[in-house]
Amino acid sequence: MTWFRWRRDERATAPLSRAEFDTLPAEERAELHSAARDSRRQFVATLLQVGTTVGVLGGLLLTAQGLAQTAKSIDASREELLIARKGLEVAQKGQVTDRFAKAVEQLGHKSVDVRIGSAYALEGIGRDVPAYQQTTVDIFASYVVGNGRTSTNKQFGQARDVQTVLTILGRVRPVRVKDGWINLSHARLGGATLQDAYLPRNRMFGTVLAEANLIDADLSDSLMPFADLSEAFLTKANLARTNFNLADLSKAHMSDANLTGTTFYVTNLRGADLEGATLKDANFQHADLTGATGLPPTAQLKKIVNWDSHTKWP
C-alpha cells in the first residue's frame, strides 16, 4: 500500500508514457482520465476568468478615457456657453437701453396715442427688467406732475395719457417698497381715477386730489400734508399711519376706511363721511370735524382717538 501511494505521488509529479499508462490497472487509468479532465476544465475556467478580468480592465480603461474626454468636452461646452451668455446679456442690455430711450423720447410725442403707447412700453421694461423699475416710476411721476390738471366743471378728470400713467403707477409692485418710492408732490390730479391703486409710502405734499376716486386704494404710511382731498372718494381705502397734517378732507367719503394711527393734525374734515371707519389711535389734534358724519358719540370717540382742546367735534 505504501508502494502504491509512492507510485501515485510519482505519477502526479512525472508524466507517464503510453506504455506505462497501458500497464496500469483499469481503475487507475480511469482515475487518471478523470484527473486529467478536471485539470483541463480548471485550466479552461482559469483562462476564461483571466480573459474576463482582462476584458473588464480594458473596458474600464476605455470608459475612463471616454469619461475624461467627455469631461473635457463638457468643460469646453460650458466655457463656450458662458461666453455666449455674456454676449447675449450684453446684446440684451443694449436692446433694453435702446427700447428705453425710444420709449422715453416718444413720451413727449405730440400724438396722445403715441404717448400712451410709450407709457405701456416703459411699464413693460420696468416690469421685465427690475433695474429699470424705479427709473420708470420716477419718469411716470415726473410726467404726471408736469401734465396733470385741476378738474373743473367744464373739464372733469385727467387727460387720457395722464390717466393711463396714473393707472400704471397704481399697479406697480416693487420688490421692496421704500419710503418715497413714488413722489407725486404738488401734482394736480383733480378727479383722477386711482381705484385699487397700490401707493403705500408715497409722497404727495400739496397734491390736489379733489373729487378723485381712491376707493380701495392703499395709501398707508404715506406723507400727504397740505394735500387737497376735498370730496375725494376714499371708501374702504387703507390710510393707516398716513400723514394728513394741514390737509383738506372736507366732505371726503371715507366710510369703512382704515384710519388706524392716521394723523389729522390741523386737518379740515368738515362734513366728511366716516361711517364705519377704523379710528383706533388716529390723531385729531387741532382737527376740524364740524359736520362730520358716521362717528360714534363724542364721549366715546375721545376714548378711541388722540385729541386736544383745539379739536372741533361734530
XYZ file of C-alpha atoms in Angstrom:
314
model
C 0.000 0.000 0.000
C 2.864 2.304 0.773
C 4.446 1.378 -2.551
C 1.173 2.226 -4.362
C 0.936 5.711 -2.806
C 4.553 6.274 -3.740
C 3.741 5.368 -7.326
C 0.683 7.756 -7.320
C 2.787 10.574 -5.958
C 5.461 9.873 -8.524
C 2.885 9.796 -11.292
C 1.440 13.066 -10.006
C 4.776 14.769 -10.492
C 6.107 12.938 -13.609
C 4.003 12.270 -16.721
C 3.576 8.592 -17.743
C 4.483 7.212 -21.136
C 1.849 5.481 -23.223
C 3.352 2.086 -22.462
C 3.412 2.772 -18.727
C -0.189 4.017 -18.843
C -1.351 0.872 -20.644
C 0.210 -1.350 -17.969
C -1.805 0.334 -15.224
C -4.919 -1.284 -13.869
C -8.184 -0.102 -15.369
C -9.176 1.585 -12.114
C -6.031 3.711 -12.050
C -6.361 4.581 -15.755
C -9.937 5.790 -15.114
C -8.765 7.792 -12.147
C -6.025 9.406 -14.221
C -8.517 10.160 -17.022
C -10.817 11.861 -14.515
C -7.957 13.868 -13.003
C -6.803 14.987 -16.460
C -10.355 16.004 -17.401
C -10.759 18.017 -14.195
C -7.399 19.662 -14.766
C -8.390 20.696 -18.300
C -11.680 22.091 -17.042
C -9.919 24.029 -14.319
C -7.411 25.334 -16.862
C -10.164 26.445 -19.232
C -12.075 28.092 -16.371
C -8.917 29.880 -15.285
C -8.315 31.089 -18.846
C -11.884 32.301 -19.079
C -11.587 34.098 -15.752
C -8.335 35.719 -16.822
C -9.890 36.721 -20.139
C -12.914 38.173 -18.407
C -10.731 40.112 -15.996
C -8.625 41.467 -18.847
C -11.793 42.422 -20.721
C -13.227 44.207 -17.696
C -9.991 46.062 -17.093
C -9.854 47.040 -20.750
C -13.450 48.207 -20.609
C -12.757 50.234 -17.503
C -9.749 51.798 -19.168
C -11.758 52.681 -22.240
C -14.570 54.021 -20.067
C -12.146 56.137 -18.073
C -10.668 57.507 -21.260
C -14.187 58.209 -22.581
C -15.213 59.940 -19.338
C -12.087 62.057 -19.385
C -12.788 63.060 -22.968
C -16.430 63.761 -22.111
C -15.377 65.903 -19.141
C -13.096 67.910 -21.411
C -15.929 68.345 -23.913
C -18.325 69.438 -21.155
C -15.807 71.955 -19.835
C -15.272 73.316 -23.323
C -19.040 73.493 -23.941
C -19.576 75.189 -20.578
C -16.947 77.789 -21.393
C -18.489 78.386 -24.819
C -21.926 78.671 -23.229
C -20.612 81.174 -20.669
C -19.077 83.281 -23.410
C -22.282 83.103 -25.439
C -24.372 84.004 -22.386
C -22.209 87.027 -21.643
C -22.524 88.103 -25.239
C -26.287 87.651 -25.101
C -26.515 89.664 -21.884
C -24.565 92.496 -23.457
C -26.803 92.379 -26.518
C -29.954 92.293 -24.379
C -28.783 95.222 -22.266
C -28.128 97.141 -25.429
C -31.595 96.307 -26.739
C -33.230 97.302 -23.440
C -31.310 100.581 -23.419
C -32.441 101.323 -26.966
C -36.051 100.425 -26.169
C -35.986 102.530 -23.023
C -34.517 105.568 -24.768
C -37.033 105.330 -27.598
C -39.978 104.966 -25.199
C -38.873 107.984 -23.153
C -38.496 110.020 -26.343
C -41.996 109.068 -27.510
C -43.465 110.068 -24.150
C -43.046 113.631 -25.382
C -44.672 112.980 -28.778
C -47.387 115.358 -29.951
C -49.799 112.450 -30.518
C -51.628 111.336 -27.363
C -51.881 107.786 -28.708
C -48.125 107.596 -29.206
C -47.603 108.893 -25.676
C -49.946 106.244 -24.281
C -48.136 103.543 -26.259
C -44.780 104.686 -24.917
C -46.174 104.587 -21.367
C -47.128 100.926 -21.798
C -43.707 100.212 -23.324
C -41.991 101.747 -20.294
C -44.235 99.743 -17.984
C -43.125 96.549 -19.724
C -39.453 97.455 -19.385
C -39.852 98.285 -15.698
C -41.669 95.006 -15.097
C -39.257 92.781 -17.053
C -36.004 94.474 -16.003
C -36.002 95.187 -12.234
C -33.039 97.544 -12.592
C -35.245 99.913 -14.599
C -38.318 99.748 -12.355
C -37.573 102.712 -10.089
C -36.398 104.774 -13.061
C -39.656 104.207 -14.930
C -41.634 105.060 -11.774
C -39.709 108.325 -11.421
C -40.333 109.190 -15.084
C -44.054 108.486 -14.741
C -44.285 110.565 -11.571
C -42.492 113.461 -13.254
C -44.823 113.197 -16.238
C -47.924 113.278 -14.047
C -46.669 116.228 -12.008
C -45.887 118.148 -15.176
C -49.059 117.324 -17.109
C -51.816 116.848 -14.532
C -54.582 119.423 -14.316
C -57.111 120.732 -11.865
C -60.565 119.318 -12.533
C -63.275 121.867 -13.343
C -66.952 121.734 -14.219
C -66.047 122.070 -17.890
C -63.126 119.647 -17.785
C -63.503 116.885 -15.201
C -60.793 114.336 -14.521
C -57.484 113.909 -16.299
C -56.379 113.690 -19.915
C -56.130 110.159 -21.336
C -52.354 109.998 -21.270
C -52.097 111.259 -17.675
C -54.819 108.877 -16.529
C -53.046 105.992 -18.272
C -49.795 106.796 -16.473
C -51.656 107.050 -13.148
C -53.257 103.660 -13.744
C -49.832 102.162 -14.448
C -48.357 103.733 -11.315
C -51.226 102.323 -9.298
C -50.393 98.741 -10.245
C -46.605 98.753 -9.923
C -45.457 96.170 -7.387
C -41.858 96.874 -6.395
C -39.647 94.137 -4.997
C -39.193 96.218 -1.851
C -41.384 99.201 -1.042
C -39.308 102.057 0.332
C -40.362 105.452 1.640
C -40.984 107.947 -1.128
C -40.674 105.412 -3.959
C -43.428 107.386 -5.738
C -43.303 111.162 -5.409
C -46.390 112.972 -6.693
C -45.921 116.104 -4.623
C -47.703 119.200 -5.993
C -49.335 117.249 -8.811
C -52.779 118.433 -9.920
C -54.846 115.278 -10.082
C -58.371 116.505 -9.508
C -60.992 113.938 -10.499
C -58.360 111.301 -11.249
C -59.178 107.603 -11.039
C -56.911 105.635 -8.723
C -59.305 102.962 -7.568
C -57.488 99.917 -6.120
C -54.200 101.766 -6.618
C -51.152 100.465 -4.737
C -49.459 103.618 -3.435
C -48.124 102.938 0.089
C -45.276 105.073 1.447
C -45.662 107.612 -1.342
C -45.139 111.362 -1.070
C -47.933 113.770 -2.002
C -47.026 117.086 -0.414
C -49.657 119.597 -1.503
C -51.080 117.255 -4.163
C -54.539 118.079 -5.484
C -56.820 115.026 -5.442
C -60.153 116.788 -5.056
C -63.039 114.524 -6.154
C -60.563 111.789 -7.055
C -61.595 108.141 -6.982
C -59.387 106.404 -4.414
C -61.819 103.665 -3.443
C -59.983 100.591 -2.067
C -56.644 102.312 -2.691
C -53.644 101.636 -0.461
C -52.094 104.907 0.732
C -50.805 103.575 4.024
C -47.704 105.105 5.628
C -47.717 107.947 3.101
C -46.823 111.629 3.563
C -49.707 113.808 2.331
C -49.555 117.103 4.271
C -51.277 120.103 2.665
C -52.946 117.748 0.151
C -56.371 118.640 -1.212
C -58.699 115.622 -1.000
C -61.920 117.550 -0.657
C -64.888 115.436 -1.768
C -62.499 112.627 -2.672
C -63.811 109.059 -2.633
C -61.748 107.101 -0.082
C -64.262 104.376 0.727
C -62.510 101.258 2.103
C -59.133 102.858 1.424
C -56.146 101.873 3.540
C -54.946 105.144 5.096
C -53.288 103.634 8.149
C -50.499 105.787 9.599
C -50.736 108.270 6.731
C -49.850 111.890 7.487
C -52.671 114.294 6.521
C -51.417 117.249 8.527
C -52.943 120.545 7.342
C -54.701 118.696 4.527
C -58.201 119.396 3.205
C -60.508 116.379 3.546
C -63.745 118.327 3.713
C -66.728 116.303 2.520
C -64.408 113.381 1.778
C -66.070 109.974 1.586
C -64.100 107.767 4.000
C -66.667 105.190 5.032
C -65.094 101.869 6.085
C -61.618 103.324 5.580
C -58.698 102.164 7.702
C -57.545 105.207 9.696
C -55.546 103.329 12.334
C -52.799 105.613 13.610
C -53.525 108.195 10.902
C -52.536 111.794 11.661
C -55.042 114.611 11.021
C -53.232 117.433 12.764
C -54.894 120.792 11.852
C -56.820 118.930 9.151
C -60.085 120.110 7.648
C -62.593 117.244 7.989
C -65.763 119.312 7.846
C -68.673 117.317 6.519
C -66.552 114.205 5.969
C -68.287 110.823 5.931
C -66.532 108.495 8.395
C -69.220 105.833 8.718
C -67.642 102.532 9.794
C -64.075 103.869 9.585
C -61.443 102.309 11.855
C -60.265 105.151 14.101
C -58.014 103.484 16.665
C -55.112 105.768 17.672
C -55.964 108.309 14.966
C -54.659 111.780 15.824
C -57.262 114.572 15.603
C -55.361 117.263 17.481
C -56.379 120.713 16.199
C -58.562 118.929 13.612
C -61.906 120.335 12.498
C -64.623 117.648 12.489
C -67.528 120.069 12.273
C -70.430 118.416 10.491
C -68.589 115.109 10.060
C -70.937 112.114 9.949
C -70.759 108.426 10.845
C -68.710 108.971 14.006
C -69.546 107.431 17.386
C -70.718 109.776 20.160
C -68.065 112.340 21.101
C -67.608 110.923 24.602
C -66.864 107.512 23.134
C -64.766 108.940 20.306
C -62.482 110.679 22.785
C -61.566 107.294 24.227
C -60.520 105.971 20.832
C -58.543 108.803 19.240
C -55.905 111.322 20.213
C -57.236 114.853 20.587
C -56.639 118.120 22.380
C -58.537 121.191 23.493
C -58.377 122.613 19.952
C -60.164 119.661 18.376
C -63.524 120.667 16.934
C -66.071 117.877 17.313
C -69.096 117.206 15.082
